[in-house]
Structures are given as C-alpha cells and as structure tokens.
mmCIF file of C-alpha atoms and ligand atoms in Angstrom:
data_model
loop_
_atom_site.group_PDB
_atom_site.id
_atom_site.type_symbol
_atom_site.label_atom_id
_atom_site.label_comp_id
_atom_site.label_asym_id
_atom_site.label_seq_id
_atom_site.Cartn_x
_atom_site.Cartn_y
_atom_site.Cartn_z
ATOM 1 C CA UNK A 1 170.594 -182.020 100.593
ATOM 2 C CA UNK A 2 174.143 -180.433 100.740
ATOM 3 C CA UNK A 3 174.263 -181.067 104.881
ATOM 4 C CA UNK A 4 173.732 -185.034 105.104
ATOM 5 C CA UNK A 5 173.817 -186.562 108.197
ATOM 6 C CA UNK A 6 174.775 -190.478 108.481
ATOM 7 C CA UNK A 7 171.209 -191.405 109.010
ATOM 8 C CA UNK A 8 170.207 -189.630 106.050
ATOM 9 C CA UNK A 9 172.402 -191.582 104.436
ATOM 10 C CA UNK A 10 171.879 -195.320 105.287
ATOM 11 C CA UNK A 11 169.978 -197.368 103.338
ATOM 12 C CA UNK A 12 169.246 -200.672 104.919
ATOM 13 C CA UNK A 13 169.082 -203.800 101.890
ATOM 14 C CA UNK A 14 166.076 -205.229 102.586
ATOM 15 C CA UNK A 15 162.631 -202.976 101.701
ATOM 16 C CA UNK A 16 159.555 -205.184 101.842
ATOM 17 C CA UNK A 17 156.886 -202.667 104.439
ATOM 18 C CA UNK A 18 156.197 -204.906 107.275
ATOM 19 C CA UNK A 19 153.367 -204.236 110.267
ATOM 20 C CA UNK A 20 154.822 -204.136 113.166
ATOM 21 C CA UNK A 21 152.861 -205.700 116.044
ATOM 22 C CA UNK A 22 153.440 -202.022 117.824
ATOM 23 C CA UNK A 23 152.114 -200.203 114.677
ATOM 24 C CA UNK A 24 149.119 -203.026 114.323
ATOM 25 C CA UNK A 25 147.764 -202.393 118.251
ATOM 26 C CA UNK A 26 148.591 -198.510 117.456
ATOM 27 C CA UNK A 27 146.283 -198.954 114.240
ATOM 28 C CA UNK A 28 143.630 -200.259 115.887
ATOM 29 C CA UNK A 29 143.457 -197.813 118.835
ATOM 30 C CA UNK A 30 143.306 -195.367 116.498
ATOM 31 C CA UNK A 31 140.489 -197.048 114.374
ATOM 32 C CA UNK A 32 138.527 -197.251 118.003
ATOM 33 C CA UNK A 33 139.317 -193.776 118.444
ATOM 34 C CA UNK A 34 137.509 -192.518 115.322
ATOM 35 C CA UNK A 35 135.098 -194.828 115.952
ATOM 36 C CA UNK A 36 134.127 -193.063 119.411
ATOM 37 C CA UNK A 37 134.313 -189.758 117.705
ATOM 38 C CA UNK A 38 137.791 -188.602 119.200
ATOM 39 C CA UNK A 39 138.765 -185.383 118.009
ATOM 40 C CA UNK A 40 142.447 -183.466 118.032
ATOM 41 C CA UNK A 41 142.889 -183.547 121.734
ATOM 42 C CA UNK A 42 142.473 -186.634 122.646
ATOM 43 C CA UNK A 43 144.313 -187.936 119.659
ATOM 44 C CA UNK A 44 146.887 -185.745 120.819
ATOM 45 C CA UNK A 45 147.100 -187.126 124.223
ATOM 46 C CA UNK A 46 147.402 -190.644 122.688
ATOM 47 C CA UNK A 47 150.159 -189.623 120.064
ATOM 48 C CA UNK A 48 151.962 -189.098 122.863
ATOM 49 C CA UNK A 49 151.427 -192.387 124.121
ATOM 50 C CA UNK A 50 153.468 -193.760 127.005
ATOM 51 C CA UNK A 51 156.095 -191.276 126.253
ATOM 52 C CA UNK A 52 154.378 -188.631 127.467
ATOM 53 C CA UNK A 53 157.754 -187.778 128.854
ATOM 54 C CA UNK A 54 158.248 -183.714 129.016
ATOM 55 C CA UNK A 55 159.310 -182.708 125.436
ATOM 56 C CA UNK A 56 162.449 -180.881 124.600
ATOM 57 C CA UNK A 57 160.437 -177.651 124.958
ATOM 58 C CA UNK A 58 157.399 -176.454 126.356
ATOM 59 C CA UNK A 59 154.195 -177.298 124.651
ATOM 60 C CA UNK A 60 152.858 -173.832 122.496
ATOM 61 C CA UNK A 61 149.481 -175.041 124.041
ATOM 62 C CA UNK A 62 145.660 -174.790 122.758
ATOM 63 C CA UNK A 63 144.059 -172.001 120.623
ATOM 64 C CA UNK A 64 140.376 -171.507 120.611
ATOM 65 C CA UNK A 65 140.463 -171.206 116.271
ATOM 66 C CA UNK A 66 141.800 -174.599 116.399
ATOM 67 C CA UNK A 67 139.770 -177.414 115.722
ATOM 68 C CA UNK A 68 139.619 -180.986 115.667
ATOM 69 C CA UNK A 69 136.978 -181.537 113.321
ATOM 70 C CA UNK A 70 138.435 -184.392 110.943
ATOM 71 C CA UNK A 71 138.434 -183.499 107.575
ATOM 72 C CA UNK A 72 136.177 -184.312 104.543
ATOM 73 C CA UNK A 73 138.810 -183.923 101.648
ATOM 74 C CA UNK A 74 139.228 -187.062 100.018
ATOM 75 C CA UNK A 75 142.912 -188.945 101.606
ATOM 76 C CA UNK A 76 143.442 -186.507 104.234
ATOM 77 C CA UNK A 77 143.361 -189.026 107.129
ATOM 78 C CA UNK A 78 145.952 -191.707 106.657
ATOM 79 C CA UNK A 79 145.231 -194.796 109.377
ATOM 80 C CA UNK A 80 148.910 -195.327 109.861
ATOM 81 C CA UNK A 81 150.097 -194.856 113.335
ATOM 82 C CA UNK A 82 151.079 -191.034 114.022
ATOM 83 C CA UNK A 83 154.838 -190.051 114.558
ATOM 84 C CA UNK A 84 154.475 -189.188 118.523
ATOM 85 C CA UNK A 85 154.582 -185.347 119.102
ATOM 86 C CA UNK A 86 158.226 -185.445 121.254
ATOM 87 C CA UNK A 87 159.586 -186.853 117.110
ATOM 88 C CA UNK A 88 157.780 -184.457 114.975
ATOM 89 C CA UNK A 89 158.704 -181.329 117.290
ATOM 90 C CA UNK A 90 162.246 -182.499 117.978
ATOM 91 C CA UNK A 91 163.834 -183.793 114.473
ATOM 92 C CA UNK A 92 163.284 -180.982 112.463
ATOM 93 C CA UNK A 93 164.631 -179.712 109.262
ATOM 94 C CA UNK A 94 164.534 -175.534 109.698
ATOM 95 C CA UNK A 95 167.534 -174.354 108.293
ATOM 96 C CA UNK A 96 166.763 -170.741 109.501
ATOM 97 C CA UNK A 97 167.979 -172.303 112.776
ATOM 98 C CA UNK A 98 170.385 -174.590 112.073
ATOM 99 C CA UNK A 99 171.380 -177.373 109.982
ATOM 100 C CA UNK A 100 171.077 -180.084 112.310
ATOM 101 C CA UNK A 101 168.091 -182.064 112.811
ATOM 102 C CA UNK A 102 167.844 -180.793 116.735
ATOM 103 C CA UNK A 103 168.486 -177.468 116.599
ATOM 104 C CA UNK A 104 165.215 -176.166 115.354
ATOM 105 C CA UNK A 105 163.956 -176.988 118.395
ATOM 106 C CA UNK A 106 166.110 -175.348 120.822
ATOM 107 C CA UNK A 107 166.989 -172.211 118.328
ATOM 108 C CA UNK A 108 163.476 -171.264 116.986
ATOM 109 C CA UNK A 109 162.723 -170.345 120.722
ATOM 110 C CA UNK A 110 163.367 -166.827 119.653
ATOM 111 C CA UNK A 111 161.374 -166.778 116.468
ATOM 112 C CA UNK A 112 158.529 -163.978 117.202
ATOM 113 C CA UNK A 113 155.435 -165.069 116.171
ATOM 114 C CA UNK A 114 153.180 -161.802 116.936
ATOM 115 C CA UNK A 115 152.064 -159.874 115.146
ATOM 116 C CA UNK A 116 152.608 -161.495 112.152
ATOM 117 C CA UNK A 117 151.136 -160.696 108.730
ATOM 118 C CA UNK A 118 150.956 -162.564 105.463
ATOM 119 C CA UNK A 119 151.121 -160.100 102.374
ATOM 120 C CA UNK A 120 149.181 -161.712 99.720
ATOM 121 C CA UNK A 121 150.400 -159.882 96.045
ATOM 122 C CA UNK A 122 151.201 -160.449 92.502
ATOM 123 C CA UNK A 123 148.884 -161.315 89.581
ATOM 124 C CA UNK A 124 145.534 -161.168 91.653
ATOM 125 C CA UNK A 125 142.635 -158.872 91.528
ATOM 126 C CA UNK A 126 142.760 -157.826 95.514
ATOM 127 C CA UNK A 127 145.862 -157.812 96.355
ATOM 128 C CA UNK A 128 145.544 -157.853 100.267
ATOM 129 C CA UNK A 129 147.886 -158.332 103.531
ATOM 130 C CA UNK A 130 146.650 -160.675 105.835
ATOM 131 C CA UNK A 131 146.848 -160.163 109.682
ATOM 132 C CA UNK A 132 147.483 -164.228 111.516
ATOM 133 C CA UNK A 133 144.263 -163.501 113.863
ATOM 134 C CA UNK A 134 142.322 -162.463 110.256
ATOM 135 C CA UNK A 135 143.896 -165.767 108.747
ATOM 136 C CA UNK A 136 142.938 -168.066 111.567
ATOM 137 C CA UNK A 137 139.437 -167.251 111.770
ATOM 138 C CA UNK A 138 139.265 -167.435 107.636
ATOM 139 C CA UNK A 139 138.008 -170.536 106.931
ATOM 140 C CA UNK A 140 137.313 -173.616 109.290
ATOM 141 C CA UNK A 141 140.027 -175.792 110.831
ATOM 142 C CA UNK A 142 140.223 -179.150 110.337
ATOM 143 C CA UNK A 143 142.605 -182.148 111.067
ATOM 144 C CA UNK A 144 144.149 -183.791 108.031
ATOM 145 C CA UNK A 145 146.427 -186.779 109.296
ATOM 146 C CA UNK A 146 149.489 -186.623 106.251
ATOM 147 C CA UNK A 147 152.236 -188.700 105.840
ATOM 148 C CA UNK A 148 155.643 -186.711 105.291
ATOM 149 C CA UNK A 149 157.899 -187.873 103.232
ATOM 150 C CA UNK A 150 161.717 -186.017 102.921
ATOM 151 C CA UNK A 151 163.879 -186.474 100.193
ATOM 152 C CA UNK A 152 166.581 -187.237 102.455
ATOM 153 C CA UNK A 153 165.180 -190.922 103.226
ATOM 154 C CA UNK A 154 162.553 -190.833 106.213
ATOM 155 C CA UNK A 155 158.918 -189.758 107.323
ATOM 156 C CA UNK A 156 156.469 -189.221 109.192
ATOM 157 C CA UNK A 157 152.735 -188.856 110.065
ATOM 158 C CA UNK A 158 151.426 -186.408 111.353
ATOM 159 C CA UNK A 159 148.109 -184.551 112.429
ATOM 160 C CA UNK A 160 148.149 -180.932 111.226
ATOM 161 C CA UNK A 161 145.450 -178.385 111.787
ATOM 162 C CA UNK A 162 144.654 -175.802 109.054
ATOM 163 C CA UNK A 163 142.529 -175.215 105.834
ATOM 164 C CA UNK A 164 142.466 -175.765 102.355
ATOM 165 C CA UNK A 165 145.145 -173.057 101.158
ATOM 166 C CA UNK A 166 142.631 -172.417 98.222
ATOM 167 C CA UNK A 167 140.734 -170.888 100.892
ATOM 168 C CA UNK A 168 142.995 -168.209 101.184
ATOM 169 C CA UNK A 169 143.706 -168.166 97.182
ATOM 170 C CA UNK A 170 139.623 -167.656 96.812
ATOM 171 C CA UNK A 171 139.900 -164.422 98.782
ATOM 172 C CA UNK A 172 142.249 -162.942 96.331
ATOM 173 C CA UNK A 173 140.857 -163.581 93.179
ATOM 174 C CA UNK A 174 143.714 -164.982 90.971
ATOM 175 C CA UNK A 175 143.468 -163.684 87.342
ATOM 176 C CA UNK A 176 143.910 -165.737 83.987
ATOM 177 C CA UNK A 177 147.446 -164.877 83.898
ATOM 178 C CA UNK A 178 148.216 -166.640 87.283
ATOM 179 C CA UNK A 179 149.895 -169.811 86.757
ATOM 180 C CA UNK A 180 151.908 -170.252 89.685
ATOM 181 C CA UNK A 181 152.355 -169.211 93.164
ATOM 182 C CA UNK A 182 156.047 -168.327 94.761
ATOM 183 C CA UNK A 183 155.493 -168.709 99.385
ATOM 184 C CA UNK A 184 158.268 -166.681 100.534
ATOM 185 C CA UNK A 185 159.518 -167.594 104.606
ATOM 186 C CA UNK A 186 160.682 -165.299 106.480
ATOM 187 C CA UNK A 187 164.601 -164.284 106.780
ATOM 188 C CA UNK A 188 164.846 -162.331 109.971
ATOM 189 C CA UNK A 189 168.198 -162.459 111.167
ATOM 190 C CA UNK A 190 167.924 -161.592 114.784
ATOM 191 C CA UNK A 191 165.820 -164.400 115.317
ATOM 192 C CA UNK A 192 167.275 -166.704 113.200
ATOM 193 C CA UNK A 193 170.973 -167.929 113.855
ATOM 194 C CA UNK A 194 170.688 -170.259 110.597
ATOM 195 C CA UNK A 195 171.313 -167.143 108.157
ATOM 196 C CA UNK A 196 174.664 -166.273 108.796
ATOM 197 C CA UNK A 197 175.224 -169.479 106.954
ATOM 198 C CA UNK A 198 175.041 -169.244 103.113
ATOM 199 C CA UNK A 199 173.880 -173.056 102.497
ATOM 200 C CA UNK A 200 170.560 -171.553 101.064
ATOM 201 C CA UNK A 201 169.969 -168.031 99.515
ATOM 202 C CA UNK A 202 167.482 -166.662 102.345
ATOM 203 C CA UNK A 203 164.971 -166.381 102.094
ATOM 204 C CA UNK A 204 163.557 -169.625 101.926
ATOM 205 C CA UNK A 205 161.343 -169.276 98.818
ATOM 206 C CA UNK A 206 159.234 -172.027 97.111
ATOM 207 C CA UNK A 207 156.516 -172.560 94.642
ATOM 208 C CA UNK A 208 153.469 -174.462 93.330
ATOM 209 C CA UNK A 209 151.476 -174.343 89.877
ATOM 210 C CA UNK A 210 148.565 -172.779 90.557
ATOM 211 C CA UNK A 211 146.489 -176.254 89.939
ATOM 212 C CA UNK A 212 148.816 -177.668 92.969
ATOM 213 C CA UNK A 213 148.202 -174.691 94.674
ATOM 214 C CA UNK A 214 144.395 -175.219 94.485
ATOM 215 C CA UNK A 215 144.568 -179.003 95.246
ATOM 216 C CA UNK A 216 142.206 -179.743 98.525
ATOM 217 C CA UNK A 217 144.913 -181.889 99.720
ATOM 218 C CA UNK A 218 147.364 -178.682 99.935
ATOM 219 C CA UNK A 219 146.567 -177.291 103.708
ATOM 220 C CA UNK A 220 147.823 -174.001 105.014
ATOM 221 C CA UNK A 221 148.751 -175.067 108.929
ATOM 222 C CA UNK A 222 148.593 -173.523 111.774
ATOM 223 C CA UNK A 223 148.729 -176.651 114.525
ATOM 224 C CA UNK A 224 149.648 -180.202 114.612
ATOM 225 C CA UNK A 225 148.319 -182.552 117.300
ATOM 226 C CA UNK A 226 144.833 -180.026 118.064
ATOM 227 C CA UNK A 227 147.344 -177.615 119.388
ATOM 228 C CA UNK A 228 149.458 -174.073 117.972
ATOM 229 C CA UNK A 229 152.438 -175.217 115.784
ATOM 230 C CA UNK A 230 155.866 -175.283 117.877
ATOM 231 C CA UNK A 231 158.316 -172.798 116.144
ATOM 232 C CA UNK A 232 160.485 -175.012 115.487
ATOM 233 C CA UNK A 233 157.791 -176.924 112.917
ATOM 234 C CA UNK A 234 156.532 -173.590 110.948
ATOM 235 C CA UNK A 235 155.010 -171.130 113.033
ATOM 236 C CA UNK A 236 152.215 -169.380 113.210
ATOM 237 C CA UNK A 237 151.796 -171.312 110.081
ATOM 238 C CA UNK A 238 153.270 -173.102 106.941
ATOM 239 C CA UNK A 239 152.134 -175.025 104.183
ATOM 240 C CA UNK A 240 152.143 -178.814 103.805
ATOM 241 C CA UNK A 241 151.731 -180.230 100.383
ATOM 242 C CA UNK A 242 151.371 -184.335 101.454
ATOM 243 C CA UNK A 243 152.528 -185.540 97.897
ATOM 244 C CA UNK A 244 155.668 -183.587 97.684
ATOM 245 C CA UNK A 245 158.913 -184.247 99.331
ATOM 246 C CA UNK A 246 158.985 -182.351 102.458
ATOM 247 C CA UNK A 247 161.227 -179.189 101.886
ATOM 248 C CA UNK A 248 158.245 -177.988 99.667
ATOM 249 C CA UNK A 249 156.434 -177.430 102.336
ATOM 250 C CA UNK A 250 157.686 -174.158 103.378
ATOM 251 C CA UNK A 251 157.777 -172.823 107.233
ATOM 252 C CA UNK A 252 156.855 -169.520 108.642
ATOM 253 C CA UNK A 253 155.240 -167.765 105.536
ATOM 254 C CA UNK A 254 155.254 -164.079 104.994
ATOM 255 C CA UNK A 255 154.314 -163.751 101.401
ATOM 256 C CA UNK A 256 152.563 -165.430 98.720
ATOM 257 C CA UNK A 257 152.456 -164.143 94.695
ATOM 258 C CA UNK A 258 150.806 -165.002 91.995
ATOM 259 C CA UNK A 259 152.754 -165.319 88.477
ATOM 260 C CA UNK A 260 153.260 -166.398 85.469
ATOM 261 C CA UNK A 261 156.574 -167.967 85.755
ATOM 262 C CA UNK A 262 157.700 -170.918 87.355
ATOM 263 C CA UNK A 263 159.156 -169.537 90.716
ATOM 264 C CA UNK A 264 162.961 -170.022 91.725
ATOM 265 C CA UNK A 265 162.940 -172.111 94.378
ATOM 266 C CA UNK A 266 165.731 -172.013 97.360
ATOM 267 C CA UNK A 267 166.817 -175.569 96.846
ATOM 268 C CA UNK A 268 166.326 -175.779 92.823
ATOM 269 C CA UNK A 269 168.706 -172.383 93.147
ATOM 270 C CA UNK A 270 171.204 -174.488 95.764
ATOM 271 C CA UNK A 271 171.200 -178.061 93.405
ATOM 272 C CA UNK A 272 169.111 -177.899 90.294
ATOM 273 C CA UNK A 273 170.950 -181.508 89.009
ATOM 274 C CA UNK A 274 168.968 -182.204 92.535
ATOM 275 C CA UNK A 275 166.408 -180.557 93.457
ATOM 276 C CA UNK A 276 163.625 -180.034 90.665
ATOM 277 C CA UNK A 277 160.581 -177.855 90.549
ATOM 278 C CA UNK A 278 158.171 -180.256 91.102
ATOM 279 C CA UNK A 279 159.542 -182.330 93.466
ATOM 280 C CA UNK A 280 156.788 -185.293 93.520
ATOM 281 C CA UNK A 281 157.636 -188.328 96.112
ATOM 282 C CA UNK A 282 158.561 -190.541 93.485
ATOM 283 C CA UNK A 283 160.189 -193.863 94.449
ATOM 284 C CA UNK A 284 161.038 -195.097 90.978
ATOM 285 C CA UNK A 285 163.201 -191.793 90.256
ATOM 286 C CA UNK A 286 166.616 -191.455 92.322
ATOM 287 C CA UNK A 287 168.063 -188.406 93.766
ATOM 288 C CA UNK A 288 171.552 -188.071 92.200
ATOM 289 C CA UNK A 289 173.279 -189.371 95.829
ATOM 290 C CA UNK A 290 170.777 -192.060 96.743
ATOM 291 C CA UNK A 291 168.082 -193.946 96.149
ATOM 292 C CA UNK A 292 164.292 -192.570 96.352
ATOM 293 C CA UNK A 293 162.680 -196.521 96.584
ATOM 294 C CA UNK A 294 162.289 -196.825 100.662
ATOM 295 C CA UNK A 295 162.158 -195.018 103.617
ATOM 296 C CA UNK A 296 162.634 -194.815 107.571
ATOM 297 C CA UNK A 297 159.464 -193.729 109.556
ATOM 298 C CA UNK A 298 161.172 -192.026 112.580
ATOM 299 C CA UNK A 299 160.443 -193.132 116.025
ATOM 300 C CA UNK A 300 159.432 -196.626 114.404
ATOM 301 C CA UNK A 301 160.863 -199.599 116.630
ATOM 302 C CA UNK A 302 164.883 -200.639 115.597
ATOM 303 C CA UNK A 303 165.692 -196.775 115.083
ATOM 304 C CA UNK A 304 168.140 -197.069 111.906
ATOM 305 C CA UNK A 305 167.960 -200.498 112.299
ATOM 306 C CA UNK A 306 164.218 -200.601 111.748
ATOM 307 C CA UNK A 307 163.024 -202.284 108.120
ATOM 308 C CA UNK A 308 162.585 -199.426 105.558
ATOM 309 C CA UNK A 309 158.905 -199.183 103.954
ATOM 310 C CA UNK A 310 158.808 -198.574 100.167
ATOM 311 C CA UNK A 311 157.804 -195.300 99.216
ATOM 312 C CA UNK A 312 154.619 -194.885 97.637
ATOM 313 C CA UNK A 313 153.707 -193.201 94.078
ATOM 314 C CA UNK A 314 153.479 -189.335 95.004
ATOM 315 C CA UNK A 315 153.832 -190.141 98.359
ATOM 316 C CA UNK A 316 150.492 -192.849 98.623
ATOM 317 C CA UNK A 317 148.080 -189.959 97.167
ATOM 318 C CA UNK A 318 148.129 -190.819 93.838
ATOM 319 C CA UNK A 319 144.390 -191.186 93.354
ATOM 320 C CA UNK A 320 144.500 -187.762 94.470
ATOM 321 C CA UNK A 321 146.908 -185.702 92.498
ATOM 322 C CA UNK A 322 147.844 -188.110 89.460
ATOM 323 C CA UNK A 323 146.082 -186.694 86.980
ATOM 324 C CA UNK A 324 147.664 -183.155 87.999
ATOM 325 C CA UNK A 325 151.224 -184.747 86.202
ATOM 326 C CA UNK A 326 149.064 -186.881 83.368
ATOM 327 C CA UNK A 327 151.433 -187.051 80.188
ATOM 328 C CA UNK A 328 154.249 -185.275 82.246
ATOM 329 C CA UNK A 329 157.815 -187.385 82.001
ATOM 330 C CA UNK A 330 158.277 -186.946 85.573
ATOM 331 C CA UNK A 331 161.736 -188.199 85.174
ATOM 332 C CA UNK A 332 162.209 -185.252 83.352
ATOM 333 C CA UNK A 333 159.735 -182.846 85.083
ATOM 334 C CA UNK A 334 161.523 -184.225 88.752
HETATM 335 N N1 MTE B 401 161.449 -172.065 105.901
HETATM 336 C C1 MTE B 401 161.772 -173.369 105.835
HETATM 337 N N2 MTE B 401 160.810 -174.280 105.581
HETATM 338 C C2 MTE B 401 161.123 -175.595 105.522
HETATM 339 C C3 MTE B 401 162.463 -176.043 105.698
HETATM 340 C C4 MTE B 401 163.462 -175.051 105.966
HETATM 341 O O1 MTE B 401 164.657 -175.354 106.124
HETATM 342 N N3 MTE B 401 163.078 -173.747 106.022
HETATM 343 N N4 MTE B 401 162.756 -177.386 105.606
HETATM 344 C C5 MTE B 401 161.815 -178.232 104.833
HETATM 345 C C6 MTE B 401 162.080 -179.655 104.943
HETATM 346 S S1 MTE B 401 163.479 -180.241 104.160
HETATM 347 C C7 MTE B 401 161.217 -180.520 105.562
HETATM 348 S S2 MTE B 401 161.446 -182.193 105.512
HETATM 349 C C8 MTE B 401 160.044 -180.000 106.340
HETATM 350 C C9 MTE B 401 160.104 -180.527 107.755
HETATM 351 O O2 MTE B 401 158.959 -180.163 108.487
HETATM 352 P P1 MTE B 401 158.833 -180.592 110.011
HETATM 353 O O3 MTE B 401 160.084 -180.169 110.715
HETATM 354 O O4 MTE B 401 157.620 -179.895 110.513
HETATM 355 O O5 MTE B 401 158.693 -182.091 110.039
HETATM 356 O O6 MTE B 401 160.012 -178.576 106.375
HETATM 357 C C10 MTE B 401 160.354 -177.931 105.183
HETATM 358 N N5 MTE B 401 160.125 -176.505 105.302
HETATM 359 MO MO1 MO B 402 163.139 -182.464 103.937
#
C-alpha cells in the first residue's frame, strides 16, 4: 500500500511451493487431530506449538459463545499448517494504530471493546442496531481454518471463530434494491493513535456485492484460535472474506448498509490505479509496484529467505466463488 516495508517488498526469484518437512509433520498432526475429534482449544494449544513462549500481550482468553465446532461450509478448513497464534496476533496490519506491522499489537491495548453495538441500516426492511452480546449468541459459532492472503506479498492461516455473515444479513431482510453492502470500522480517536495520520480517510470503510456478501465462505468473526479476537486482529469482531486480499476484510465493525451503489472503499479512495473494488487474490494480475504471482507464509522456516508459494486463483477457493466473477474481465474488474 502507500507504507511498504522492505519485506513487503522482496520478492525472492524462485516460486515453485515446496513442503517443508516442518509443514509435512505439522500436516499430519493436524490430520490426527481431526481425526480424534479435536476442537478449537486444543488446536489452539497446538498452534502454539513449542513456542508457546508468552505472547507480546496477554491472551483476551475464552468466551462461553465461542465454539469449536468445525464448520460444514464447503472449503472452510484448509489442511495447511496454521500460522502460530504469537504471528497472527503480533504482525498485524491495523492502521487505526499504526502503520507498522507491530504496533497493532501494543497500541490497540486501549481500543474499548464494551459495549459495543453494530447499527445495521440502509436499503433493508428492519433496519436494526445490534448489541455484541445479541450478535454473539445470533447464530452458531463455528471454526473455519482460512488462508489470508495480503496484497502486500505474504499470508497466513488461520482459525477464526464466527458465522456466516448472511446470518446477520437474514435478520434484516435486504430488499430488491440492495446490491451491495458498505462495513464501516470504527474511527475513535482517543483510542486510536493511527488517525492523526491522514494515510487513509477514517473511517476505514469497505464493501461487498451483495452476492459476496451472502457467500457461506464470508464469516463475521469474533475469535481466532477457540478464543475472543485480540484487539489488535479486529475486535469484538470483523469480517474475513478468504478469497479477497486481506485489507477487505475490515476490523472492528460498527455499521453495515445496504445500497445500491458500489461503496467507496478507504483504499480504492487512497490508490484507485491500485486498489480496485473487487480486490480478488489473483496471481496472474499485478499490483502496479509488484508482482501478485507468489507469496511468503509468515513464520514459515528461512523468514524472508524462505521459498515463496504461488498464489492460488482467488486465493485457492475458486471452486467456491468462481462463478460469482463468471464473464467478468477481472483484469479490468481488479
Ligand atoms: N479497520 C481496519 N481493518 C483492516 C485493516 C486496517 O488497517 N483497518 N487492515 C486490513 C489488512 S491490509 C489486512 S492484511 C488484514 C489483516 O488482518 P490480521 O491483522 O488479523 O491478520 O486486516 C484488514 N482489516
Ligand atoms: Mo493487507
């Protein structure tokens, strides 16, 4: 994005995905592990692995609503070894706090999370403002294992907690004239040092077509590893849209509207020549300053140094979403 940090930046030469013996033994552990039934706990206690070391911050801990029940939507539980937890809560891109990869971490300490309500409005038949208890108990959790893909280079995998957001979209009753949906963060400035910058109009708006919207695979999140999301990654909840580039999965949500325009998104407002709309993980179209073919999985053995994996058509869920884009030039549509 407009901030790009060295690592962002490199692009080793070589790109052919290789299995690591580390990733292979982690693979299989996992395999036994569903195999004996292991829900989000336990798999939380082995994403941490050896390294259970203490993490940068405390832990947010449990929460009765959250469950590990493993998920039935079709490509919601990747086999690939997760990112460990001290990774995913540690390198974080939250520009509310920061533009650095670590800061999130240490500056979204002071984000409040209660109360905290959701104000669902627009082009909807019952228009209605959600309180977070109301949201958590509205539909059951389950764990969705994602990969995450940034359009700055790496990714991750990672097991969320949450629900379908069509869950949430059914209680509202969208009418004809909804096409798309705008998620609006939240831009509270005495919690969040990252505004007095002006990298990003604030707040953080983004935005789906309503069919994207209403894809299973979308999941409104509340946890990751069977516990409460850390600030730093969203809290008390954010949306993660697997076949997008990260930054459309929006942190922190306050607001969500129907309409019948195609939102203005916060980055598509920052870089349009960069930063489309739709945003689709798509390896064989470049962003303007680098190439979109490979990526670094973080916390995978030889750090920078590490081969790069090839990126995968809409982020590996093509079977999924591809006929959401059929007969789109997503060159054009990017
Ligand atoms: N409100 C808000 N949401 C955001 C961002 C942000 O800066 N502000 N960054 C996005 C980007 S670029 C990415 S890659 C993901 C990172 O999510 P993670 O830190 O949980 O891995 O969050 C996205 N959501
Ligand atoms: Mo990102």
């Amino acid at each position: 994005m407009i901030v790009r940090t060295a690592a962002s930046g490199f692009t080793h030469p070589t790109s052919s995905d290789i299995t690591s013996q580390a990733a292979y033994q982690s693979r299989r552990e996992w395999m036994q592990r569903l195999a004996l039934g292991a829900g989000g706990a336990s798999l939380a206690a082995w994403a941490g692995g050896d390294a259970l070391a203490q993490p940068a911050t405390a832990r947010p801990g449990k929460l009765a609503a959250l469950s590990g029940a493993r998920s039935s939507v079709a490509g919601a539980a990747t086999p690939e070894a997760l990112t460990r937890y001290e990774h995913a809560s540690a390198y974080n891109n939250f520009y509310e706090f920061g533009t650095d990869k670590a800061e999130p971490a240490v500056n979204a300490k002071s984000l409040p999370t209660r109360p905290w309500t959701v104000a669902v409005e627009g082009l909807v038949s019952k228009p209605r403002s959600f309180d977070i208890d109301a949201l958590l108990k509205l539909s059951a959790m389950e764990e969705r294992i994602y990969r995450l893909r940034c359009v700055e280079g790496w990714s991750m995998v990672i097991p969320w907690v949450g629900y379908s957001l069509a869950a949430l979209i059914k209680q509202v009753q969208p009418l004809g004239s909804a096409k798309y949906v705008e998620l609006v963060t939240l831009a509270d400035p005495k919690s969040m040092p990252g505004l007095r910058s002006n990298v990003l109009d604030w707040p953080y708006v983004e935005g789906l077509r309503l069919d994207e919207a209403l894809h299973p695979l979308t999941l409104l999140a509340f946890g990751m590893y069977g516990e409460v999301l850390p600030n730093q990654n969203g809290a008390p909840l954010r949306l993660v849209v697997p076949w997008k580039y990260g930054f459309k999965s929006g942190k922190s949500l306050v607001k969500i509207r129907f309409t019948d325009k195609e939102p203005r998104t916060a980055w598509n407002v920052a870089a349009p020549q960069e930063y489309g709309f739709y945003s689709n993980v798509n390896p064989g179209v470049a962003h303007p300053r680098w190439s979109q073919a490979t990526e670094r999985r973080i916390g995978e053995e030889g750090g920078l140094l590490a081969k790069r994996r090839k990126t995968l058509m809409f982020n590996g869920y093509e079977p999924q979403v591809g006929q959401l884009y059929a007969g789109m030039d997503l060159s054009k549509f990017f």
